[in-house]
Coordinates of C-alpha atoms in Angstrom, one line a residue:
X1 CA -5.6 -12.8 14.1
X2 CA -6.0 -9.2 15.7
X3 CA -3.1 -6.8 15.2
X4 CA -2.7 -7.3 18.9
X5 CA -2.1 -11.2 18.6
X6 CA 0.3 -10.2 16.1
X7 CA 2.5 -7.8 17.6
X8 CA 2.9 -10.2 20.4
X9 CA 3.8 -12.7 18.2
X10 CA 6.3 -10.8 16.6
X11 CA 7.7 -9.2 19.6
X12 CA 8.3 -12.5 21.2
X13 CA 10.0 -13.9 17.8
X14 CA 12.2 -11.4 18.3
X15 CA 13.0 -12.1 22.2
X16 CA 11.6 -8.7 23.4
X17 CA 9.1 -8.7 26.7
X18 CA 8.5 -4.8 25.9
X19 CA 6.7 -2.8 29.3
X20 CA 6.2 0.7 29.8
X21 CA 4.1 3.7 29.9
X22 CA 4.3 4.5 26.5
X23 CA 1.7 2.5 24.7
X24 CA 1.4 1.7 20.6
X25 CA -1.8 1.7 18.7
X26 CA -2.4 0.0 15.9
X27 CA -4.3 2.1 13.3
X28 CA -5.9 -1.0 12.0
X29 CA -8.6 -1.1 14.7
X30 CA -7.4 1.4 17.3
X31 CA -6.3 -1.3 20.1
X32 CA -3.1 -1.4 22.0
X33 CA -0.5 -3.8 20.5
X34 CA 2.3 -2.8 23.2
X35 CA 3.8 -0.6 25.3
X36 CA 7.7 0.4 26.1
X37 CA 9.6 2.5 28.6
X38 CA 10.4 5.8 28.6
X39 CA 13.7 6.7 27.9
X40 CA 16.2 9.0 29.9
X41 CA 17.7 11.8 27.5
X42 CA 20.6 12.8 29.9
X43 CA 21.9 9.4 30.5
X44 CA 21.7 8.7 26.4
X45 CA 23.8 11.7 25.7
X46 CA 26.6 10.9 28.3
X47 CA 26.9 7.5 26.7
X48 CA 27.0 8.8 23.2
X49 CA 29.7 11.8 24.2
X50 CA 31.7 8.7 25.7
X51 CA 31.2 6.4 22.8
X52 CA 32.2 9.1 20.0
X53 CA 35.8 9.4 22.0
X54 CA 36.6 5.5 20.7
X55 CA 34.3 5.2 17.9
X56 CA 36.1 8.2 15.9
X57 CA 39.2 6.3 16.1
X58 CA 38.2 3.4 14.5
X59 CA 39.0 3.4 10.8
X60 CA 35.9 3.8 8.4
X61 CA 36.4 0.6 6.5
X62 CA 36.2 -0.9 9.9
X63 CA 33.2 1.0 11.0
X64 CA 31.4 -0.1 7.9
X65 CA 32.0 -3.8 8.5
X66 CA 29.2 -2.8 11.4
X67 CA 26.7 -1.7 8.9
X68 CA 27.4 -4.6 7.1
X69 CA 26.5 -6.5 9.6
X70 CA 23.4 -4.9 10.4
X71 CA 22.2 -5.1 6.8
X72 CA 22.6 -8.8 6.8
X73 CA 20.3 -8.5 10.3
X74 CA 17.2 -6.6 8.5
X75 CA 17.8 -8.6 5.2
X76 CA 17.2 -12.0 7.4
X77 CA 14.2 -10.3 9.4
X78 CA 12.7 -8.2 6.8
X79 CA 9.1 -9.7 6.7
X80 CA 8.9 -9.8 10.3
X81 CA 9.9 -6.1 10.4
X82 CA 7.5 -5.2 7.5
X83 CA 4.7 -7.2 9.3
X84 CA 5.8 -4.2 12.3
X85 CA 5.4 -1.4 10.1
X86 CA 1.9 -2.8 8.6
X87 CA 0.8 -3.3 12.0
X88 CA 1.7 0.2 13.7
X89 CA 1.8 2.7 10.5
X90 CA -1.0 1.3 8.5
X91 CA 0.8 0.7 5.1
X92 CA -0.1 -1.8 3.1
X93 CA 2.3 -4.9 3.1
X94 CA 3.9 -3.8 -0.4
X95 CA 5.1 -0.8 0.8
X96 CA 6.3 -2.2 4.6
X97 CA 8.7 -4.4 2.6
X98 CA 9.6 -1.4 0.6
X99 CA 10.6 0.4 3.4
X100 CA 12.3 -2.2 5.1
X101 CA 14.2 -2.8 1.7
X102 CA 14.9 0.9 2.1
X103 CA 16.9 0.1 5.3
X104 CA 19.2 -2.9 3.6
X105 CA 19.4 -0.6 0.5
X106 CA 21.5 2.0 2.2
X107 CA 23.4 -0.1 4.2
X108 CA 25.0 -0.9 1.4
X109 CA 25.3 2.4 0.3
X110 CA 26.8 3.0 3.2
X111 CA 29.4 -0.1 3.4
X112 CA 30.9 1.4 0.1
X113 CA 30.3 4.9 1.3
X114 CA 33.2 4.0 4.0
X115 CA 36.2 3.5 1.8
X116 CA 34.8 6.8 0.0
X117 CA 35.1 9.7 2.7
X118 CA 37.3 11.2 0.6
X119 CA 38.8 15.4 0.8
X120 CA 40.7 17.6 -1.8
X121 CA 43.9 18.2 -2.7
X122 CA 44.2 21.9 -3.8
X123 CA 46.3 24.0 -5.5
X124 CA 48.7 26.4 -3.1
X125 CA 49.6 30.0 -4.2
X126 CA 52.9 29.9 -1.9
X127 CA 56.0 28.1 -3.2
X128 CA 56.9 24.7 -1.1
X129 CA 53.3 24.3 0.4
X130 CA 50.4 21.6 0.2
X131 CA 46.8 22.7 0.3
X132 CA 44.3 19.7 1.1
X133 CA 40.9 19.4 3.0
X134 CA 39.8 16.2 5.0
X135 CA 36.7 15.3 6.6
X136 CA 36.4 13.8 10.4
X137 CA 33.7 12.8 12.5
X138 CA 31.5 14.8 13.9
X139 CA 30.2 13.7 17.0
X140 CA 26.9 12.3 18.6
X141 CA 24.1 12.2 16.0
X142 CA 20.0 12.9 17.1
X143 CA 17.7 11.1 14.6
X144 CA 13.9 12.3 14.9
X145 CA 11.6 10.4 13.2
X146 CA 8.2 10.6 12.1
X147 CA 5.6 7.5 12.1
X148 CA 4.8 7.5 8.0
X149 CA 8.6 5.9 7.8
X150 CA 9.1 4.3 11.0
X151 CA 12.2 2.8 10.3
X152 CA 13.9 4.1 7.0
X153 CA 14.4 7.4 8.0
X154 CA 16.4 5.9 11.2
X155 CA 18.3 4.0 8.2
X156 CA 19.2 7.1 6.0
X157 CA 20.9 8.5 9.1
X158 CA 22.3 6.0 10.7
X159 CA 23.7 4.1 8.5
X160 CA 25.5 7.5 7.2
X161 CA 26.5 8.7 10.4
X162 CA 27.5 5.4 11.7
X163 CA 30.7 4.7 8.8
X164 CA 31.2 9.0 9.5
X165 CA 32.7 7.9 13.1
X166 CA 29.0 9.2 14.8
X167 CA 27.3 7.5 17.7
X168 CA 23.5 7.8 17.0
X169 CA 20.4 8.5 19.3
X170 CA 17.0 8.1 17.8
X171 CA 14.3 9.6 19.5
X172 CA 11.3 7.4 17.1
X173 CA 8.2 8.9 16.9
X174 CA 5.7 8.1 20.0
X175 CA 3.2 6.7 17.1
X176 CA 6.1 3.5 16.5
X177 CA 7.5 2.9 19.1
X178 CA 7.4 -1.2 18.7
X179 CA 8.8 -0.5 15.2
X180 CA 11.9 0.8 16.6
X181 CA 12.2 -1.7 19.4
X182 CA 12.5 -4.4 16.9
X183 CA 15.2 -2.5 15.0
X184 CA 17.4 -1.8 18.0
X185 CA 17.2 -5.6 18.7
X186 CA 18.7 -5.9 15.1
X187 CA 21.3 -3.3 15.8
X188 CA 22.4 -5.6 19.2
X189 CA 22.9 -8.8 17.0
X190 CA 24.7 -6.6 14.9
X191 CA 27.4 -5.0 17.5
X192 CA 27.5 -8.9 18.9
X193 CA 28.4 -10.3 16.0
X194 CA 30.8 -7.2 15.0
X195 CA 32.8 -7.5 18.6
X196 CA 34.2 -4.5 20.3
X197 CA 31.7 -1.7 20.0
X198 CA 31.8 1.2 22.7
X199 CA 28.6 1.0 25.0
X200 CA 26.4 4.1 23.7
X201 CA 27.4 3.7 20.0
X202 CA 23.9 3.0 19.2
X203 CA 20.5 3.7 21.4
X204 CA 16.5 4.5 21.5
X205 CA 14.9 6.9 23.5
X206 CA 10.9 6.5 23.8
X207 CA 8.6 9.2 24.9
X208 CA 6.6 12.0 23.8
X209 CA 7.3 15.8 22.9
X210 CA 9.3 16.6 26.0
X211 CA 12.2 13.8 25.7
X212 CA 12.5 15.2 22.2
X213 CA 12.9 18.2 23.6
X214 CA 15.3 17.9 25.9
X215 CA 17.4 15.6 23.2
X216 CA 17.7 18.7 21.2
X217 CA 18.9 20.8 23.6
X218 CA 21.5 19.1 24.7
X219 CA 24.7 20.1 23.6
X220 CA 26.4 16.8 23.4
X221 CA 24.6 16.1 20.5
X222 CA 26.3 17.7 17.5
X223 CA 23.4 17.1 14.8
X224 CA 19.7 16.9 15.0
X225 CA 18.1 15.4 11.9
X226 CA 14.7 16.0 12.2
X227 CA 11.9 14.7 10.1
X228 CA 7.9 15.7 10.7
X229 CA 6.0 18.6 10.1
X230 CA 7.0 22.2 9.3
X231 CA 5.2 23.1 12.9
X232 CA 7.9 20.6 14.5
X233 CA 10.8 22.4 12.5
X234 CA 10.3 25.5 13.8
X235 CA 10.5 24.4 17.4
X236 CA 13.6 22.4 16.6
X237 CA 15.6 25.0 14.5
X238 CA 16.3 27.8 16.8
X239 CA 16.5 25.5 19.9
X240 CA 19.5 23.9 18.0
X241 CA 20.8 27.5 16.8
X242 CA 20.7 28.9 20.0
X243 CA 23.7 26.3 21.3
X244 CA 24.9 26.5 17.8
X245 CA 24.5 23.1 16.8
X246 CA 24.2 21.5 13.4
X247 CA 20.8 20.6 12.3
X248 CA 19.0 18.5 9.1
X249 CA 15.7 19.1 8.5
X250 CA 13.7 17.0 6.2
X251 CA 9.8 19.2 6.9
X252 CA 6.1 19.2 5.1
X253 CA 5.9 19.0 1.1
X254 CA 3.2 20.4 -0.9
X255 CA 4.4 18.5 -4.3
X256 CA 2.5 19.0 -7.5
X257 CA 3.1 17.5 -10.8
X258 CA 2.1 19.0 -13.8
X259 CA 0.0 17.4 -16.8
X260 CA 0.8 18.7 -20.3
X261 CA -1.0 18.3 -23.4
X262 CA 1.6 15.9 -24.7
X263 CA 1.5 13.6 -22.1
X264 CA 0.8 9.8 -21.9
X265 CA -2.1 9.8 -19.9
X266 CA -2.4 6.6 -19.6
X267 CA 1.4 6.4 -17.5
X268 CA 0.4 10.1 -15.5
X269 CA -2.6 8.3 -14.2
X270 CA -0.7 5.4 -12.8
X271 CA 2.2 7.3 -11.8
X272 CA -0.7 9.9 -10.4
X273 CA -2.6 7.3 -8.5
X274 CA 0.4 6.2 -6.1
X275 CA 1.5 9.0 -5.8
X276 CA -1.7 10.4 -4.5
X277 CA -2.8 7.5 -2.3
X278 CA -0.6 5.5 -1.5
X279 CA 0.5 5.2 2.5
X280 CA -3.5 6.8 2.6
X281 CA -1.7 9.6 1.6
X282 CA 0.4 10.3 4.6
X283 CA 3.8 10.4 2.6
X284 CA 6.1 14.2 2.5
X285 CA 6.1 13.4 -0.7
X286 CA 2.9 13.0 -1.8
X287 CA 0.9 14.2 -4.9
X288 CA -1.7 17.1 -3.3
X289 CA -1.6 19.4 -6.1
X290 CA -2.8 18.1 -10.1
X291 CA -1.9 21.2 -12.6
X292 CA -3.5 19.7 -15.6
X293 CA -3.7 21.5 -19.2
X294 CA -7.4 22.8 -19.9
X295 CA -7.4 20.5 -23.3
X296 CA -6.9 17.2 -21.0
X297 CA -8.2 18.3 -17.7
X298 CA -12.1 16.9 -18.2
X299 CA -10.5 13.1 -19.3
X300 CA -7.8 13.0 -16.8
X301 CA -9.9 14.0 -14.1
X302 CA -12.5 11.7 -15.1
X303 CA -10.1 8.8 -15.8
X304 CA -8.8 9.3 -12.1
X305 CA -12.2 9.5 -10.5
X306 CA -13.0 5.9 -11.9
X307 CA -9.5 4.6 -10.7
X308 CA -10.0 6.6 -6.9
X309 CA -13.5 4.9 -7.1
X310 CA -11.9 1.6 -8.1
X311 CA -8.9 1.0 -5.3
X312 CA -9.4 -1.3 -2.2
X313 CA -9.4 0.3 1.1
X314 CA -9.5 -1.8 4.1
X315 CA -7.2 -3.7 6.4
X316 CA -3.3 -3.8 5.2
X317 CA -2.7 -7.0 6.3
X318 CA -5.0 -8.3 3.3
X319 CA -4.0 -9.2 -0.1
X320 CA -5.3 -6.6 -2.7
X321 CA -6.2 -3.8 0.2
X322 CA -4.0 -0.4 -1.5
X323 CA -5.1 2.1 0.9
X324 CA -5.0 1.4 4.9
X325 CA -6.4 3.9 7.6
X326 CA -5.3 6.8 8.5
X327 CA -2.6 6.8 11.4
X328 CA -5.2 7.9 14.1
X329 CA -8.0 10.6 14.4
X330 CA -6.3 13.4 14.8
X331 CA -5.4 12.7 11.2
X332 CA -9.0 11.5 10.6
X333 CA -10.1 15.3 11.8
X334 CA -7.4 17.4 9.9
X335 CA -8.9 15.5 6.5
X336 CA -13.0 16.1 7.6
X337 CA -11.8 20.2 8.4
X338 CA -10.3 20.3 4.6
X339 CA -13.5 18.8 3.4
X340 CA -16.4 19.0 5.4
X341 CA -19.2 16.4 3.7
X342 CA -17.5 15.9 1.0
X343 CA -15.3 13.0 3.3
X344 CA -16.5 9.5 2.3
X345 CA -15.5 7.7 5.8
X346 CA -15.4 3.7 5.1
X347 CA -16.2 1.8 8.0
X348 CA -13.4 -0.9 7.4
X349 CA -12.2 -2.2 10.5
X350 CA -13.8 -1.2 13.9
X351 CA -12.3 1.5 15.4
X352 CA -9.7 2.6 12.5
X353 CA -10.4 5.4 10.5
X354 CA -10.1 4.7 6.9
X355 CA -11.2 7.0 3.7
X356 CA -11.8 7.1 0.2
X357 CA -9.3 9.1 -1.4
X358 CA -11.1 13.0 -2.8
X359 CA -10.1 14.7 -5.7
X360 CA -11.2 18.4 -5.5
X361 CA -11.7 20.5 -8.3
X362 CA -10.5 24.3 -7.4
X363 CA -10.7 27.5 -9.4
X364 CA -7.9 29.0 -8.0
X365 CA -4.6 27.8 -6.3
X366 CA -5.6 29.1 -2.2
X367 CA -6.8 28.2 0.8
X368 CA -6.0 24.4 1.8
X369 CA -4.1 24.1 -1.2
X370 CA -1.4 26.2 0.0
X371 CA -0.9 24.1 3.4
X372 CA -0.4 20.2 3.9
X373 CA -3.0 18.3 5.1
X374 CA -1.7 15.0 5.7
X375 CA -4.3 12.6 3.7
X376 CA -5.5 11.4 0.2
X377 CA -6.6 14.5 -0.7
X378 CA -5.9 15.2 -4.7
X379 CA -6.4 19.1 -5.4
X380 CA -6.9 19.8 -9.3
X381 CA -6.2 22.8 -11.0
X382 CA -6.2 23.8 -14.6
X383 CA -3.8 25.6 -16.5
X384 CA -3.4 26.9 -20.1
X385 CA 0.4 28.1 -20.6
X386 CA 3.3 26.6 -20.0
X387 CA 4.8 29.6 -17.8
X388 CA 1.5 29.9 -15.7
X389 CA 2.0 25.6 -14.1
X390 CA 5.9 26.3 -13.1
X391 CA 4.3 29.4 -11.4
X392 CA 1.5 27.3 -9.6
X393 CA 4.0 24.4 -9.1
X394 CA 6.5 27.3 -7.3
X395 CA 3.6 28.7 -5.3
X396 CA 3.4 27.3 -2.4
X397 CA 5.3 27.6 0.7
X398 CA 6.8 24.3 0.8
X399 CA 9.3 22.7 -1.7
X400 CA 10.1 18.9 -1.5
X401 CA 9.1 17.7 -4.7
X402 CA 7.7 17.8 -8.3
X403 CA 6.8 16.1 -11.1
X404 CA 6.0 16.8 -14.8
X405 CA 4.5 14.2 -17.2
X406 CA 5.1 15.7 -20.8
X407 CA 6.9 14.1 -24.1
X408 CA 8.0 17.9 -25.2
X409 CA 11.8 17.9 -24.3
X410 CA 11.6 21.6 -24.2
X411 CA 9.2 21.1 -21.4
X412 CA 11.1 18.7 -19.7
X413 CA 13.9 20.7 -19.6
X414 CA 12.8 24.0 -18.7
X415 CA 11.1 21.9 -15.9
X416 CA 14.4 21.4 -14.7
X417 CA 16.2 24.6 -15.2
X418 CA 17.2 27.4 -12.3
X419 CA 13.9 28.7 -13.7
X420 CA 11.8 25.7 -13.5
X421 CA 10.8 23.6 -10.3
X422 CA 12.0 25.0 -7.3
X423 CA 12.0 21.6 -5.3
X424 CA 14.5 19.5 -4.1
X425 CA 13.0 16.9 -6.4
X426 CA 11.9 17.2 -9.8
X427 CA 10.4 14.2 -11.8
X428 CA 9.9 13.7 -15.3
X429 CA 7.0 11.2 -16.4
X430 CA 7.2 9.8 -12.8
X431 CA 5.3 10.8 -10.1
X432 CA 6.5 13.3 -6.9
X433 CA 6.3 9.9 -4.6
X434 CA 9.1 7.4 -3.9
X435 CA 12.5 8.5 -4.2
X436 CA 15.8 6.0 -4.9
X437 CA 18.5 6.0 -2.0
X438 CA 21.4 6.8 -4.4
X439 CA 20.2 10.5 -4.5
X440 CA 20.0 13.2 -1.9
X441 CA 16.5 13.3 -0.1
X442 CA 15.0 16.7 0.8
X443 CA 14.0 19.9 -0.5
X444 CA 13.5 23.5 0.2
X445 CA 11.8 26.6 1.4
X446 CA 9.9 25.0 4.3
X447 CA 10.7 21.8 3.9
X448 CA 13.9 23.0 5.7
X449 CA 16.6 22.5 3.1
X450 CA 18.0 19.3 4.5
X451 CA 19.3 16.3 2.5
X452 CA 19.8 12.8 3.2
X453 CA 20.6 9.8 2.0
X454 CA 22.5 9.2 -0.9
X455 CA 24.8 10.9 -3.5
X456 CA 27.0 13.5 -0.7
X457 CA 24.9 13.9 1.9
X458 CA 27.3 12.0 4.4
X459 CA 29.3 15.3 4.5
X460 CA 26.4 16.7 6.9
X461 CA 27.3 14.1 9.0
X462 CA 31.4 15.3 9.3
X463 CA 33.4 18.3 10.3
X464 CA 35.6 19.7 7.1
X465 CA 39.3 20.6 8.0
X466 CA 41.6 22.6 5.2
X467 CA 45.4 21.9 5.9
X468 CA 47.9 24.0 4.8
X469 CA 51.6 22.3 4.7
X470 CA 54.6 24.2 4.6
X471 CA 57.5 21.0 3.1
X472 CA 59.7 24.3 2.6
X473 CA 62.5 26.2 4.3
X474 CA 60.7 29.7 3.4
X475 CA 57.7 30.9 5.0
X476 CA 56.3 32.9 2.4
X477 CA 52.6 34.3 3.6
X478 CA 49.6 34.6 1.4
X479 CA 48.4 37.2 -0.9
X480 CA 51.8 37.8 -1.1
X481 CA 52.1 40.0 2.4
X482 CA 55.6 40.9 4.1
X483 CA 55.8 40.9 7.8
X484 CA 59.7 41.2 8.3
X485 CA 60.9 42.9 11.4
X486 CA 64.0 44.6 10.7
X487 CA 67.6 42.8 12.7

């Protein structure tokens, strides 16, 4: 079947009869698969403002019952919603159900997460008096996605800001939008089978670069988490500042992992080859720098060449295809500017763009190694002490993730230390790519310092409050000042 005869399919499985003027793409041949309606940004925000009055007042055990529910909704649908991802980002089927496993993954997080939102008690300097702090929700919630995780991302936050008391908006990327039509059908089954949920709690609005816009700027909504490129952060960042919102950003990476001359080559290169190709390399996370020891360099690189050489590229839909096409040819043109003729184009499907994966040798860390460029592209550069591959790893702008492959704990650890990697991520004999939803996601510099996802990242999504409570008859102040006024 063509991807169009298969989004139809799905979309009528799923009861939706999807019209608009915002049509989908498939990146396995280029042809139009749907289209959806453009959304209205004013009238999303005065139903979220009017949901959060209810929604903030219902306890959080209760409020998780709701994500409960919606994890048993993409647990049942998960290979139709994979077959959605596949079909509008590209990725290979593996990683569709990956992501959509994502989604179920931190629901449950999230289900627990709601009988956990738990403050401090803290210790009072003033006689008779109770200290504690308590965290309430914070109010409507803007979730920007980007097309490489067209559902997931929507999960991380929603899920989190949904048991925090939040109403949430997505604004999905224009890329997906049939990928987040079948997830907001999920999300209706949901609230039906949960009962009494304000009108508003949950919505989609479709469109391009202006309805974004205007969704920031709105001051209903009290957090914007953003994820896309570093360009797209700095448009979003100050327009959220300047009405001095709350904002999560989760931007570009530039992640390296270093090769030492300990190392297991024969795990770096596996760990090496996902993390370099996989989702045709269009992942924040992955591998685009190699900072190989001199002594290994010539049989890793080698090694990797014949495995690059090796890996199916083709149509996702097919058994044994590892790397899909590109998401369109914008992204087909960024790749050809890095690399001029050296791009193999492979002429898969008609009217996809798919590529062979490069590795590129480079004397020095500069140039396109220092930006993103959103492909298989596999930089090498070699090293010779330890001190000099933490520097080259540090050295770039961005900082989302890192790996090291080594069997030296001294290594390893320094690796790890304040004076080690300076990403929000740092692997050890694992690759940069694919990250567990039980730890914070994100990273720093300008990947915008964001987290999300597991371990405490729900606080972004709440408001902190410190009490102070007086059970006493005295009305002692602190730091021990008198302020008596004389009979």
């Amino acid at each position: 079947m063509t991807p169009a005869e298969d989004a139809a399919k799905l979309l009528d499985d799923f009861g939706l009869d999807t019209r608009g003027d915002l049509a989908s793409h498939s990146p396995i041949d280029g042809s139009i698969i749907g289209q959806v309606g453009i959304g209205d940004p004013d009238k999303a925000c005065a139903a979220a403002a009017q949901a959060f009055e209810k929604w903030r007042l219902v306890p959080a055990p209760v409020r998780g019952e709701l994500v409960r529910l919606l994890g048993e909704e993409i647990r049942a649908a998960k290979a139709s919603l994979a077959a959605m991802v596949t079909l509008e980002a590209g990725k290979i089927m593996a990683e569709s159900l990956g992501e959509v496993q994502e989604m179920i993954d931190i629901c449950d997080f999230a289900v627990g997460l709601s009988r956990q939102l738990h403050g401090l008690t803290i210790a009072s300097e003033r006689p008779q008096h109770r200290m504690m702090e308590q965290w309430h929700p914070l109010g409507p919630v803007l979730v920007i996605s980007a097309f490489n995780f067209p559902v997931a991302v929507w999960a991380w936050n929603a899920a989190l800001a949904l048991v925090c008391g939040n109403p949430v908006i997505w604004k999905p990327s224009e890329k997906t939008p049939l990928c987040a039509e079948l997830v907001m059908q999920l999300v209706r089954r949901a609230m039906t089978r949960f009962g009494d949920v304000p009108e508003g709690l949950m919505q989609v609005v479709q469109g391009e670069r202006a309805i974004g816009e205007a969704l920031v700027r709105d001051g209903r909504v009290a957090l914007v988490s953003a994820t896309g490129s570093t360009r797209m952060g700095r448009m979003v960042a100050p327009l959220v500042a300047e009405r001095f919102g709350r904002v999560l950003l989760e931007l570009g990476g530039n992640n390296a992992a270093i090769v030492c001359p300990s190392a297991d080559l024969g795990l770096a290169e596996r760990g090496i080859l996902f993390s370099a190709v996989g989702t045709a390399g269009q992942r924040c996370t992955t591998l685009r720098r190699l900072i190989v020891h001199e002594s290994i360099a010539d049989e890793l690189v080698a090694r990797l060449e014949r495995l690059f050489g090796a890996v199916k590229i083709g149509d996702p839909r097919e058994e044994g295809t590892l790397v899909g096409p590109l998401i369109d040819e914008a992204a087909f043109e960024a790749m050809r500017g890095v690399l001029g003729n050296r791009l193999e184009r492979i002429e898969a499907v008609r009217g996809g763009f798919y590529v062979r994966p490069a590795i590129v040798e480079m004397e020095l860390q500069e140039g396109p190694m220092l930006q993103e460029t959103f492909a298989p592209i596999l930089y090498v550069v070699r090293f010779r002490e330890f001190d000099e591959a933490i520097a080259l790893n540090n050295g770039v702008p961005q900082g989302l993730s890192s790996s090291i492959f080594t069997n030296d704990m001294r290594e390893a650890e320094q690796f790890m230390a304040a004076d080690g990697s300076d990403c929000g991520i740092a692997n050890v004999n694992i690759g940069p790519s694919g990250a567990e939803i039980g730890g914070a996601f994100g990273g720093e510099k300008e990947t915008g310092g964001g987290r999300e996802s597991g371990s405490d990242a729900w606080r972004a999504y709440m408001r902190r409050q410190t009490n102070t409570i007086n059970y006493g008859s005295e009305l002692p102040l602190a730091q021990g000042i008198r302020f008596d006024v004389a009979p």
